[in-house]
Amino acid sequence: MKTLTVHSLLVDEQYLIQSLKVSGNVIMDESALERYFDKYIANDNWRTEQEEVTEEKQEEVTEEKQEEVTEEKQEELTEGEELFLNLLPDELLMLFPSDNAAESRTADNWRTEQEEVTEEKQEEVTEEKQEELTEEEELFLKLLPDELLMLFPSDNTAESRTADNWRTEQEEVTEEKQEEVTEEKQEELTEEEKQEEVTEEKQEPEILRLPKPTPVICNVFSTVNLGCRLDLHSIARNMWNVEYNPKSFKGLIMRNRAPKATVIMFASGKMTCFVRESIMMARLMARRFARKLQKFGFPVRFLNFKIQNLMATYKAFPVDLKTLCEICKWECSYDPLKFSGLSCKVNPRIKVTVFSTGRINLTGAKSPNELNEALEAILPFMRQCRKQ
């Protein structure tokens, strides 16, 4: 047995009757079908109309309630609340509209009234300040800069001195001072120019002066007295870097590696020191060797330190030694078969040796000043014999 269900969306009555009849069997009769149609399908329009009516009634009710609430609020407003609203900013005042002219004051009118009140207060304050200003305060204001003067306006001519007038007065004072200073400087310059002209007339034309030649010290020979006798045999047995052969040489030779230095000691307590660098290094190395002997038990003292000989070199220009030997005013010896250099004595102590390459050796001096003097004495003769 076949059965069918009834759908609420079917509208056509005849279509429903035909669809429900199947092989002589019907679930609902025609009267029941008509009742279903009238109840659920034919009354759809009525439902929509009823809903519209209810919505309109609800809107009217809400509007009435809002009007009643606004009227109640307006009635509850007192004088104190009105003053409070007057003090509120414009944005908050727009939230409380009212029909009265006093309550519906706009933001523009409120702002203009407030500005007028503030201006009146400022004018009263400025008048009071002007009355309180004394003579001392006026002088003080005159000395103030322009930026601060703009903060104290006044109607009087003495007090209302503008920044331009003040600046012009100050500029005039500064210009007068500058003119006085320039006049004094010009007078001083004229006096100095006169003195310079006088000195230039007296002085000879200046010559370009080259830096003085300075020789390079390469060996220092010094002596010192230790103030006690030395046992050279015990020193040779106990110390290192020592040479001692009494059959060939009576002195004891001791060497230092860094810095390079050589010392010769004698049994009488005298010591000689050879150093390659400078006078200060020679003194330092002599004290160092004396301290070593003191550690071995000798009552050593550092007495009578003296520089006995300085050896220095200087590189000049190539020279013709034959012409130099003829021109030189000192006693010179030059024999190319025996020795390639020319030797002469500039001083009784200082000996100078000149080679054809321009190298100069200086020996016999006891101070750097003596070396410089000997070099300056030989160079003019060498310039005359310079090779081209």
Short mmCIF file of C-alpha atoms in Angstrom, two decimals:
data_model
loop_
_atom_site.label_atom_id
_atom_site.label_comp_id
_atom_site.label_asym_id
_atom_site.label_seq_id
_atom_site.Cartn_x
_atom_site.Cartn_y
_atom_site.Cartn_z
CA MET A 1 0.00 0.00 0.00
CA LYS A 2 1.42 3.31 -1.13
CA THR A 3 1.08 6.53 0.98
CA LEU A 4 1.98 10.25 0.39
CA THR A 5 2.56 13.22 2.79
CA VAL A 6 0.98 16.66 2.51
CA HIS A 7 3.29 19.69 1.95
CA SER A 8 2.35 23.13 3.29
CA LEU A 9 3.80 24.91 0.25
CA LEU A 10 1.22 23.49 -2.17
CA VAL A 11 -1.31 26.12 -3.15
CA ASP A 12 -3.52 24.62 -5.80
CA GLU A 13 -6.42 22.69 -4.29
CA GLN A 14 -7.13 20.47 -7.30
CA TYR A 15 -3.46 19.57 -7.52
CA LEU A 16 -3.48 18.49 -3.88
CA ILE A 17 -6.63 16.33 -4.36
CA GLN A 18 -5.22 14.60 -7.44
CA SER A 19 -1.85 13.97 -5.79
CA LEU A 20 -3.42 12.40 -2.68
CA LYS A 21 -5.64 9.96 -4.59
CA VAL A 22 -3.68 6.85 -5.39
CA SER A 23 -5.46 3.54 -6.41
CA GLY A 24 -8.69 4.41 -4.62
CA ASN A 25 -6.97 5.03 -1.23
CA VAL A 26 -6.90 8.56 0.34
CA ILE A 27 -5.25 9.51 3.63
CA MET A 28 -7.39 12.69 4.22
CA ASP A 29 -10.86 13.44 3.00
CA GLU A 30 -11.62 16.59 0.99
CA SER A 31 -13.20 18.49 3.92
CA ALA A 32 -10.10 18.01 6.08
CA LEU A 33 -7.90 19.18 3.22
CA GLU A 34 -9.94 22.34 2.77
CA ARG A 35 -9.66 23.15 6.49
CA TYR A 36 -5.88 22.69 6.33
CA PHE A 37 -5.66 24.96 3.31
CA ASP A 38 -7.77 27.71 4.93
CA LYS A 39 -5.83 27.57 8.18
CA TYR A 40 -2.19 27.43 7.04
CA ILE A 41 -1.98 28.68 3.47
CA ALA A 42 -4.80 31.09 2.67
CA ASN A 43 -4.13 33.31 5.76
CA ASP A 44 -0.45 34.21 4.99
CA ASN A 45 -1.33 37.75 3.88
CA TRP A 46 -3.28 38.33 7.09
CA ARG A 47 -0.19 37.42 9.10
CA THR A 48 2.00 39.96 7.34
CA GLU A 49 -0.59 42.75 7.78
CA GLN A 50 -0.86 41.98 11.48
CA GLU A 51 2.90 42.14 11.94
CA GLU A 52 3.07 45.58 10.28
CA VAL A 53 0.36 46.88 12.62
CA THR A 54 2.20 45.64 15.70
CA GLU A 55 5.45 47.23 14.58
CA GLU A 56 3.77 50.62 14.07
CA LYS A 57 2.19 50.42 17.52
CA GLN A 58 5.55 49.62 19.13
CA GLU A 59 7.24 52.58 17.42
CA GLU A 60 4.52 54.95 18.62
CA VAL A 61 4.87 53.63 22.18
CA THR A 62 8.67 54.11 22.19
CA GLU A 63 8.35 57.68 20.86
CA GLU A 64 5.81 58.54 23.55
CA LYS A 65 8.07 57.14 26.25
CA GLN A 66 11.05 59.15 25.00
CA GLU A 67 9.03 62.36 24.97
CA GLU A 68 7.82 61.70 28.50
CA VAL A 69 11.40 61.06 29.69
CA THR A 70 12.71 64.28 28.11
CA GLU A 71 9.86 66.30 29.66
CA GLU A 72 10.59 64.83 33.10
CA LYS A 73 14.29 65.66 32.77
CA GLN A 74 13.56 69.26 31.75
CA GLU A 75 11.28 69.67 34.74
CA GLU A 76 13.89 68.29 37.14
CA LEU A 77 16.56 70.79 36.04
CA THR A 78 17.16 73.35 38.77
CA GLU A 79 19.04 76.61 38.87
CA GLY A 80 22.24 74.94 40.15
CA GLU A 81 22.17 72.44 37.30
CA GLU A 82 21.71 75.24 34.80
CA LEU A 83 24.86 76.93 36.14
CA PHE A 84 26.69 73.59 35.91
CA LEU A 85 25.61 73.24 32.28
CA ASN A 86 26.83 76.76 31.55
CA LEU A 87 30.30 75.76 32.72
CA LEU A 88 30.39 72.58 30.63
CA PRO A 89 32.34 72.56 27.30
CA ASP A 90 30.57 72.88 23.96
CA GLU A 91 30.71 69.17 23.14
CA LEU A 92 28.78 68.23 26.29
CA LEU A 93 26.29 71.08 25.93
CA MET A 94 25.20 69.70 22.55
CA LEU A 95 23.90 66.58 24.36
CA PHE A 96 21.34 68.63 26.39
CA PRO A 97 19.17 70.62 23.94
CA SER A 98 16.49 72.95 25.32
CA ASP A 99 13.86 75.32 23.97
CA ASN A 100 14.57 78.25 26.32
CA ALA A 101 16.96 80.96 25.12
CA ALA A 102 19.02 80.89 28.29
CA GLU A 103 19.40 77.11 28.19
CA SER A 104 20.00 76.84 24.44
CA ARG A 105 23.03 79.14 24.42
CA THR A 106 25.31 78.04 21.58
CA ALA A 107 29.03 77.36 21.85
CA ASP A 108 29.96 80.49 19.91
CA ASN A 109 28.07 82.87 22.20
CA TRP A 110 29.46 81.16 25.30
CA ARG A 111 33.03 81.45 23.99
CA THR A 112 32.68 85.11 23.10
CA GLU A 113 31.36 85.95 26.59
CA GLN A 114 34.25 84.05 28.21
CA GLU A 115 36.80 85.86 26.04
CA GLU A 116 35.33 89.22 26.99
CA VAL A 117 35.61 88.34 30.68
CA THR A 118 39.26 87.24 30.33
CA GLU A 119 40.15 90.41 28.39
CA GLU A 120 38.62 92.59 31.07
CA LYS A 121 40.58 90.77 33.76
CA GLN A 122 43.82 91.13 31.82
CA GLU A 123 43.25 94.86 31.34
CA GLU A 124 42.65 95.30 35.07
CA VAL A 125 45.83 93.36 35.90
CA THR A 126 47.95 95.38 33.44
CA GLU A 127 46.62 98.68 34.86
CA GLU A 128 47.53 97.58 38.38
CA LYS A 129 51.04 96.56 37.26
CA GLN A 130 51.59 99.88 35.49
CA GLU A 131 50.66 101.78 38.65
CA GLU A 132 53.06 99.69 40.75
CA LEU A 133 56.08 100.31 38.49
CA THR A 134 58.58 102.65 40.11
CA GLU A 135 61.54 104.53 38.73
CA GLU A 136 63.99 101.75 39.60
CA GLU A 137 61.84 99.18 37.82
CA GLU A 138 61.69 101.41 34.75
CA LEU A 139 65.49 101.58 34.65
CA PHE A 140 65.64 97.82 35.08
CA LEU A 141 63.23 97.31 32.18
CA LYS A 142 65.32 99.58 29.97
CA LEU A 143 68.31 97.30 30.51
CA LEU A 144 66.37 94.12 29.69
CA PRO A 145 66.64 92.52 26.21
CA ASP A 146 63.94 92.91 23.57
CA GLU A 147 62.35 89.52 24.20
CA LEU A 148 61.67 90.31 27.85
CA LEU A 149 60.55 93.89 27.16
CA MET A 150 57.71 92.60 24.98
CA LEU A 151 56.20 90.98 28.10
CA PHE A 152 55.71 94.38 29.84
CA PRO A 153 53.67 96.64 27.52
CA SER A 154 52.78 100.18 28.66
CA ASP A 155 51.24 103.36 27.25
CA ASN A 156 53.87 105.82 28.49
CA THR A 157 56.57 106.82 26.04
CA ALA A 158 59.42 106.10 28.47
CA GLU A 159 58.09 102.65 29.30
CA SER A 160 56.92 101.74 25.77
CA ARG A 161 60.37 101.98 24.21
CA THR A 162 60.32 99.51 21.33
CA ALA A 163 63.01 96.98 20.46
CA ASP A 164 64.05 98.97 17.38
CA ASN A 165 64.79 102.18 19.29
CA TRP A 166 66.67 100.27 21.97
CA ARG A 167 68.73 98.45 19.35
CA THR A 168 69.61 101.64 17.50
CA GLU A 169 70.87 103.27 20.71
CA GLN A 170 72.97 100.23 21.54
CA GLU A 171 74.38 100.11 18.01
CA GLU A 172 75.40 103.75 18.20
CA VAL A 173 77.30 103.13 21.45
CA THR A 174 79.06 100.07 20.02
CA GLU A 175 79.99 101.93 16.83
CA GLU A 176 81.56 104.76 18.84
CA LYS A 177 83.59 102.26 20.86
CA GLN A 178 84.73 100.46 17.71
CA GLU A 179 85.82 103.70 16.10
CA GLU A 180 87.91 104.60 19.15
CA VAL A 181 89.53 101.14 19.15
CA THR A 182 90.31 101.31 15.41
CA GLU A 183 91.90 104.74 15.78
CA GLU A 184 94.14 103.48 18.60
CA LYS A 185 95.12 100.44 16.53
CA GLN A 186 95.96 102.60 13.52
CA GLU A 187 98.20 104.80 15.65
CA GLU A 188 99.99 101.73 17.02
CA LEU A 189 100.39 100.29 13.53
CA THR A 190 101.88 103.49 12.19
CA GLU A 191 104.46 103.51 15.01
CA GLU A 192 105.30 99.85 14.38
CA GLU A 193 105.63 100.43 10.62
CA LYS A 194 108.02 103.28 11.24
CA GLN A 195 110.15 101.09 13.50
CA GLU A 196 110.12 98.27 10.96
CA GLU A 197 111.24 100.60 8.18
CA VAL A 198 114.13 101.82 10.31
CA THR A 199 115.19 98.27 11.15
CA GLU A 200 114.93 97.15 7.51
CA GLU A 201 117.21 99.97 6.43
CA LYS A 202 119.78 98.99 9.02
CA GLN A 203 119.59 95.24 8.41
CA GLU A 204 121.27 93.54 5.49
CA PRO A 205 119.24 91.37 3.08
CA GLU A 206 118.39 88.09 4.77
CA ILE A 207 119.92 84.85 3.52
CA LEU A 208 118.13 81.55 3.58
CA ARG A 209 119.68 79.54 6.39
CA LEU A 210 119.69 75.77 6.13
CA PRO A 211 119.54 73.62 9.28
CA LYS A 212 122.90 73.05 10.93
CA PRO A 213 124.55 69.72 10.13
CA THR A 214 124.76 67.41 13.14
CA PRO A 215 127.05 64.37 13.23
CA VAL A 216 125.81 61.01 14.49
CA ILE A 217 127.61 59.61 17.57
CA CYS A 218 128.59 55.97 16.99
CA ASN A 219 131.02 55.23 19.88
CA VAL A 220 131.56 56.58 23.41
CA PHE A 221 134.66 55.85 25.51
CA SER A 222 134.35 56.68 29.24
CA THR A 223 136.30 56.01 32.47
CA VAL A 224 135.26 55.65 36.13
CA ASN A 225 136.97 54.95 39.45
CA LEU A 226 135.35 52.27 41.65
CA GLY A 227 137.21 53.34 44.80
CA CYS A 228 138.47 49.85 45.86
CA ARG A 229 140.85 47.09 44.71
CA LEU A 230 139.41 44.17 42.74
CA ASP A 231 140.25 40.46 42.84
CA LEU A 232 140.16 39.71 39.13
CA HIS A 233 140.71 35.92 39.62
CA SER A 234 137.57 35.52 41.77
CA ILE A 235 135.54 37.72 39.34
CA ALA A 236 136.67 35.58 36.38
CA ARG A 237 135.69 32.34 38.24
CA ASN A 238 132.27 33.50 39.48
CA MET A 239 130.89 35.86 36.77
CA TRP A 240 129.80 35.16 33.18
CA ASN A 241 130.69 36.77 29.80
CA VAL A 242 134.20 37.39 31.09
CA GLU A 243 137.65 37.17 29.46
CA TYR A 244 140.79 37.19 31.61
CA ASN A 245 144.30 36.22 30.50
CA PRO A 246 146.88 37.93 32.73
CA LYS A 247 149.82 36.69 30.63
CA SER A 248 148.73 38.65 27.50
CA PHE A 249 146.69 41.49 29.09
CA LYS A 250 146.42 42.49 32.74
CA GLY A 251 142.82 43.75 32.49
CA LEU A 252 139.57 41.74 32.74
CA ILE A 253 137.14 42.13 29.85
CA MET A 254 133.39 41.87 30.51
CA ARG A 255 130.66 42.18 27.85
CA ASN A 256 126.93 42.87 27.84
CA ARG A 257 124.70 41.69 24.97
CA ALA A 258 121.75 44.09 25.08
CA PRO A 259 122.53 46.93 24.87
CA LYS A 260 125.96 46.18 23.51
CA ALA A 261 128.67 47.36 25.86
CA THR A 262 132.22 46.32 26.78
CA VAL A 263 134.04 46.99 30.06
CA ILE A 264 137.72 46.60 30.99
CA MET A 265 138.48 46.30 34.72
CA PHE A 266 141.84 46.60 36.40
CA ALA A 267 142.99 45.39 39.86
CA SER A 268 143.53 49.01 40.97
CA GLY A 269 139.75 49.65 40.76
CA LYS A 270 139.70 51.65 37.53
CA MET A 271 137.23 50.73 34.78
CA THR A 272 136.78 51.81 31.16
CA CYS A 273 133.46 51.47 29.28
CA PHE A 274 132.75 51.36 25.51
CA VAL A 275 129.17 52.02 24.35
CA ARG A 276 127.81 52.63 20.84
CA GLU A 277 124.70 54.74 21.45
CA SER A 278 125.05 57.91 23.58
CA ILE A 279 126.61 59.55 26.63
CA MET A 280 123.61 58.73 28.83
CA MET A 281 123.82 55.06 27.88
CA ALA A 282 127.56 55.02 28.68
CA ARG A 283 126.88 56.31 32.21
CA LEU A 284 124.02 53.83 32.68
CA MET A 285 126.09 50.80 31.62
CA ALA A 286 129.02 51.83 33.83
CA ARG A 287 126.68 51.98 36.87
CA ARG A 288 125.19 48.59 35.94
CA PHE A 289 128.60 46.85 35.91
CA ALA A 290 129.52 48.54 39.19
CA ARG A 291 126.29 47.19 40.77
CA LYS A 292 127.19 43.63 39.64
CA LEU A 293 130.54 43.89 41.43
CA GLN A 294 128.78 45.24 44.51
CA LYS A 295 126.56 42.13 44.64
CA PHE A 296 129.68 39.92 44.79
CA GLY A 297 130.85 41.66 47.99
CA PHE A 298 133.19 44.38 46.73
CA PRO A 299 132.82 47.82 48.45
CA VAL A 300 132.32 49.60 45.12
CA ARG A 301 131.71 53.34 44.70
CA PHE A 302 130.99 55.33 41.54
CA LEU A 303 133.63 58.09 41.38
CA ASN A 304 134.98 60.48 38.71
CA PHE A 305 132.91 59.42 35.70
CA LYS A 306 134.35 61.15 32.59
CA ILE A 307 133.90 61.02 28.82
CA GLN A 308 137.30 60.58 27.28
CA ASN A 309 136.52 60.23 23.57
CA LEU A 310 133.54 60.56 21.20
CA MET A 311 133.49 59.13 17.70
CA ALA A 312 130.90 60.44 15.18
CA THR A 313 130.16 60.19 11.45
CA TYR A 314 128.47 62.43 8.88
CA LYS A 315 127.44 61.75 5.28
CA ALA A 316 128.04 64.72 2.95
CA PHE A 317 128.56 64.97 -0.84
CA PRO A 318 131.37 63.52 -3.07
CA VAL A 319 134.63 65.50 -2.86
CA ASP A 320 137.91 65.76 -4.80
CA LEU A 321 140.47 65.00 -2.09
CA LYS A 322 143.53 66.37 -4.01
CA THR A 323 142.09 69.87 -4.33
CA LEU A 324 140.86 69.67 -0.72
CA CYS A 325 144.38 68.85 0.47
CA GLU A 326 145.71 71.91 -1.42
CA ILE A 327 143.01 74.33 -0.25
CA CYS A 328 142.70 73.21 3.38
CA LYS A 329 144.45 75.57 5.84
CA TRP A 330 145.26 72.84 8.39
CA GLU A 331 147.95 70.24 8.20
CA CYS A 332 146.61 67.44 6.01
CA SER A 333 147.97 64.05 5.02
CA TYR A 334 146.70 62.29 1.91
CA ASP A 335 148.43 59.28 0.33
CA PRO A 336 146.01 57.19 -1.73
CA LEU A 337 148.57 54.33 -1.92
CA LYS A 338 148.57 53.91 1.89
CA PHE A 339 145.08 55.10 2.92
CA SER A 340 142.07 56.15 0.87
CA GLY A 341 141.07 58.99 3.18
CA LEU A 342 142.34 62.50 3.89
CA SER A 343 143.10 63.17 7.56
CA CYS A 344 143.58 66.55 9.20
CA LYS A 345 143.44 68.05 12.69
CA VAL A 346 140.89 70.83 13.00
CA ASN A 347 141.69 71.22 16.73
CA PRO A 348 144.64 69.97 18.75
CA ARG A 349 142.39 67.11 19.97
CA ILE A 350 139.87 66.54 17.17
CA LYS A 351 140.94 64.56 14.13
CA VAL A 352 138.84 64.63 10.93
CA THR A 353 139.01 61.95 8.23
CA VAL A 354 137.36 62.68 4.87
CA PHE A 355 136.70 60.13 2.12
CA SER A 356 135.98 60.75 -1.56
CA THR A 357 132.38 59.52 -1.17
CA GLY A 358 131.70 62.38 1.27
CA ARG A 359 131.82 60.36 4.48
CA ILE A 360 133.42 62.19 7.43
CA ASN A 361 134.74 60.57 10.64
CA LEU A 362 135.32 62.74 13.73
CA THR A 363 137.31 61.53 16.75
CA GLY A 364 138.92 63.04 19.86
CA ALA A 365 136.04 65.24 21.07
CA LYS A 366 134.71 65.13 24.63
CA SER A 367 131.33 66.81 24.02
CA PRO A 368 128.79 67.04 21.17
CA ASN A 369 129.42 70.80 20.81
CA GLU A 370 133.05 70.17 19.86
CA LEU A 371 131.91 67.72 17.17
CA ASN A 372 129.52 70.30 15.69
CA GLU A 373 132.22 73.00 15.63
CA ALA A 374 134.70 70.73 13.85
CA LEU A 375 132.11 69.72 11.24
CA GLU A 376 131.11 73.34 10.53
CA ALA A 377 134.81 74.22 10.09
CA ILE A 378 135.55 71.53 7.45
CA LEU A 379 132.33 71.78 5.37
CA PRO A 380 133.08 75.18 3.66
CA PHE A 381 136.32 73.79 2.20
CA MET A 382 134.53 70.66 1.05
CA ARG A 383 131.91 72.73 -0.82
CA GLN A 384 134.70 74.31 -2.88
CA CYS A 385 135.98 70.86 -3.89
CA ARG A 386 132.60 69.31 -4.61
CA LYS A 387 132.46 66.93 -7.55
CA GLN A 388 129.94 67.72 -10.28
#
